[in-house]
């Protein structure tokens, strides 16, 4: 491999990582806040991706409105998911694990809705939605959608970290994740707070859906990419969005590295081995914050 | 000393920059009740946590019957004969009091997982056996009426007693109690003191006790360690402690002592 | 482009309406992936079959009997496919089954068809679906289009012989039996013709980012890239190769046709692309059929629509030949001795030792300015005239 | 063969895998997202041993169960000591790795094209008796202290440790039993469908089992088994709704879990005692 | 004025409170004592809206209280719950902000300083996660968090739980101070009956979900029934 090729692969890895990070953050919001892996996020992502597709192909909207439509759709779908799959269980004080179960069911359901509406075939965003698709620097090529993803990720991170650390509503969301009852004793409307969390996560899901859709193609199974978010959010460590982002980018780089060296075939085996090694060495995840339950 | 059960040497625990326990040394002899007192955050619970294996100490060693148990896992320490209760009650969800107490017997089961799969008769025999024993301890802490009710929906004061029953069911030699008196009124505290004394005599236990209720500590303990900011600032008999000006200043305050 | 094969005219077949002896309908099973990942391809087959059956029924049915298509979903899952097939035969009493364009299901149901003794005509392109062991076919399994190996070999032969290429790279979805099934014969033929496979890259089912593999290929001296796969991946591979400046001949499979030059890909990205296809879409009879299909279903036909029409056509021809004796046994026998069949893909017969079409060439296409251009009919042995 | 029996065999075999998930995820709250990989391993190993090596069916099943137990032990060693969500991740990675292995080791497994020509050895009797035995085994397990330990660990791991329960060992035992059960189910399935392919064993398959367990009731063996039969049959029963059947299937699950957040059966367990009592009382009434 | 009339409440099928009548005049300290399981916490939880009223009513200034906890808080009733219930993964600072959720930013700042003055240990540990605090420190935080709301009516459920003697006295001084300086109405549930009754304007004794004795604090301290059951009977020594 010559140097150019290595550089190109690094760019490829970072690009992949950028998209993963975007997906992972939306996923991790609910993980961190409500303490369960919300696989329905994949469904939110999928529906928004198709909404953006319809907006761009049927109504010829341009990039920014399409992204906005994706965000709004994401938020709406996420809130709907909350209503359908989580609200009742929460009100009846069901166990956390049920959220996981209903969320996966929701993912399947949303996926099937897409299968019925769009067939299992695939669609692509109009070619000219983004005028410049990629940039060449010398022999290197960088995809513009990935650059946008990277930028959006960074901005979203800044915003989210600010919201969760500094604003009352952000802290309230985290408080609710600890103890709903006590949170309501603080005068906080927990129902609204949870919805707020889903709105934020849904918006992130919407953006990632549209960007992922633009940079690839759409199929009803698009939402399954949420497993990358799952991997990154666990590896990232609980309670840290930064850790999640780092983990997502690392995952992208490692995948590309493995594909370019040993090929895609056995790379899940190596990733499995790396995962174990990493967790044994750093049980607190990338972020390093570990919340110990005091006895 | 011949009948020394538990000995800790230079036990230290740091959390980041905070030194929660600094070089604590102490012993517990067979058939003895000792207490640890000290202001909030002085490191009392942390000492219990280290003895029971919940936290590994930063430095220092713990000996039980002259065996170094510093690095042992909590369940191993329990098997050796050291049981504890929690300051922040930790009961199991959706379990009755009886079932909660029974968990302490699990590790004594004489059969393996394979046998249970094939419903070996020993399984039910053992179950009946421990049911009887568990009821005995539940009775001891006066919870017989609640044996079949959900442990977590009991009132706070009774939940503490479930914790004690569970610890007793481990049939320990050493019992570590973390604030058993919290949330009890004066009458109930009196009952508690009697209960602990009875346990102490009937089961010939050695007890290490943490509490902020001076009536509990002073009536029960032969010897008291006083912790402040992680350091052991004083130790002695109840009389000595009650009159130690350092302790009065750091912990007891004038009024309480005079009352 | 020349007009090569003739297309069957359905209307003429169903002229002879027999007096109604027993108006019992003939049930044809349709085993398809309706809700799984291959639903689009399976759906195309179903649509083609339904359209054909509507027409036949409108014209009075076969030998005076109406036809009914009984569709059951496999969800792309083998166990469900077996359940569904059993259900069709045992409960719904179908005499013949139209199979899915999914090889894994085909391989799985081959022994079951033997047990149930029901003929299945399908689009499962893997040899193992129809060939039990070399020389012996599965008695009840029939393929209605060129096999994967024939398709792979045809494009390989074309690339070697017509384009004069010698150094190849492959990009294969190792999770996809179809992709794997095309790649192996491709590589074998290339090597047999003195060519070289200089890079063998792979990807997995969910992959949508092929830059790592393409960058690797760029680092070799490959002159052409063969990338057999399912439709969703194809525009991505083309676009990403273009982005990375991978300037080689791109060789596809029959999934390229309805997708690769979609208006969503930069025309520049599709230049220098060649792919085999079952039909010559520029042929008027084919394009007429395509227009009819589009008018009926409001969607463009896929490769599977054309071959699906042929598959149902073969079934109907066999049923017709059975006359009053529409039973599994008779249909199987007629399929075995079918003789010539005129379909959208051309005129072909089924080889009794393989149960696959014989003498069916592949249409080689290229893409010019984003539009498909028919080049010539080709077989692994060379061009057809 | 009778259609219902064909479907029934599949349900019985899959229900055995659900039993494994019931122990692991239902009772113990351990989310293995790679459980289907054990089914795959059981299926492939036993099939290869019978078809390629020529071992007897029973021996092949036994070997595949042993190998799966050993693998579960290794995976558990690496993942059961650390935080719970890591277990989900590591098992997920394990599942992906196993599938990759099936896909890539073409010379033995047949790769993406799958492994075929497996003889039809799973008779209806074998399948149904196996399920009955499986239920009996798990039932026995639940009548011992293991049920209590599971609940205790699930709700407060630290308190369970301090009460003397060897949490790691407990989880390991459960994980190994679940893996062995699932492997057995895989063998039965393989010799029923007579064809195996890597795709069958992805995380979605695992998740369907998890859904079944929670649908029926994680705290009720009866519920899980009833749920298992209902939900595994549902796709067949809902066939008349054609394309909408998966949507309906999901909707049913969501409705049930919303309305009964402890699962269909909650903690209710079928037991013979009340039946016996009923019987006795009747006798008395008669006499 | 908070009035509780003929209140019945409980959990699902379990009835806990029966026919409770309590009056809490503005600016007064009302104490509720009773054994473990008498229903004291249930009473406070019913006022806060956590436990559903099955019959009877709770009126604030002659108006019925809203049905949801957060709206009750908005009416000026804050509970400091039993067993601390701090938010374990939030820092001390964030816990306090949550306490003052309905207040403005500047008020939060002001009150935070007040809390720090009262409990200096909390200031030292500003950024420590509340879950890792010691039991007593958590209790102080819970107290501080309640102060942040600066409510009209403060419901205290065993505020002395797990506090060292020095802090213990301090907390009761604080309660009195809040009552006197801010004219805060206090409903106090406490096991240390003697101290509680001594500062009470009015007190109720709860037994098995029913009020069995009521009267001014001074009356109850000397009531022999109360003495026997709650004050340890004959004082030893
Ligand atoms: N996991 C932890 N991380 C950080 N700090 C901790 C942790 N556990 C305890 N601490 C700190 O260590 C100190 C000692 O805590 P400990 O619980 O031992 O106090 P204590 O003497 O039991 O007090 P109390 O009487 O209030 O229960 C406290 O200041 C506490 O904040
Ligand atoms: N969540 C619950 N579900 C069912 N019953 C409950 C629940 N919480 C409390 N109870 C029952 O209500 C009764 C009153 O309990 P409560 O907690 O109000 O007592 P308390 O007076 O506060 O006791 P303590 O002094 O121990 O705190 C008890 O019998 C208890 O078992
Ligand atoms: Mg403590
Ligand atoms: Mg209480």
mmCIF file with all atom_site columns, C-alpha atoms and ligand atoms in Angstrom, chain B residues 155-157, chain E residues 36-37 39-42 82 157-158 189 191, ligand 4:
data_model
loop_
_atom_site.group_PDB
_atom_site.id
_atom_site.type_symbol
_atom_site.label_atom_id
_atom_site.label_alt_id
_atom_site.label_comp_id
_atom_site.label_asym_id
_atom_site.label_entity_id
_atom_site.label_seq_id
_atom_site.pdbx_PDB_ins_code
_atom_site.Cartn_x
_atom_site.Cartn_y
_atom_site.Cartn_z
_atom_site.occupancy
_atom_site.B_iso_or_equiv
_atom_site.pdbx_formal_charge
_atom_site.auth_seq_id
_atom_site.auth_comp_id
_atom_site.auth_asym_id
_atom_site.auth_atom_id
_atom_site.pdbx_PDB_model_num
ATOM   1  C  CA  . UNK B 1 155 ? -42.503 0.169  55.820 1.00 0.00 ? 155 UNK B CA  1
ATOM   2  C  CA  . UNK B 1 156 ? -38.987 1.468  56.107 1.00 0.00 ? 156 UNK B CA  1
ATOM   3  C  CA  . UNK B 1 157 ? -38.396 0.326  59.655 1.00 0.00 ? 157 UNK B CA  1
ATOM   4  C  CA  . UNK E 2 36  ? -43.309 1.789  61.402 1.00 0.00 ? 36  UNK E CA  1
ATOM   5  C  CA  . UNK E 2 37  ? -46.030 1.092  58.956 1.00 0.00 ? 37  UNK E CA  1
ATOM   6  C  CA  . UNK E 2 39  ? -48.961 5.203  57.231 1.00 0.00 ? 39  UNK E CA  1
ATOM   7  C  CA  . UNK E 2 40  ? -47.031 8.409  57.810 1.00 0.00 ? 40  UNK E CA  1
ATOM   8  C  CA  . UNK E 2 41  ? -45.187 8.296  54.521 1.00 0.00 ? 41  UNK E CA  1
ATOM   9  C  CA  . UNK E 2 42  ? -48.356 7.307  52.775 1.00 0.00 ? 42  UNK E CA  1
ATOM   10 C  CA  . UNK E 2 82  ? -38.183 9.450  52.993 1.00 0.00 ? 82  UNK E CA  1
ATOM   11 C  CA  . UNK E 2 157 ? -40.392 12.741 55.976 1.00 0.00 ? 157 UNK E CA  1
ATOM   12 C  CA  . UNK E 2 158 ? -37.892 11.692 58.608 1.00 0.00 ? 158 UNK E CA  1
ATOM   13 C  CA  . UNK E 2 189 ? -42.941 13.182 60.101 1.00 0.00 ? 189 UNK E CA  1
ATOM   14 C  CA  . UNK E 2 191 ? -39.282 9.164  64.637 1.00 0.00 ? 191 UNK E CA  1
HETATM 15 MG MG1 . LIG F 3 .   ? -42.237 6.263  56.327 1.00 0.00 ? 4   LIG F MG1 1
#
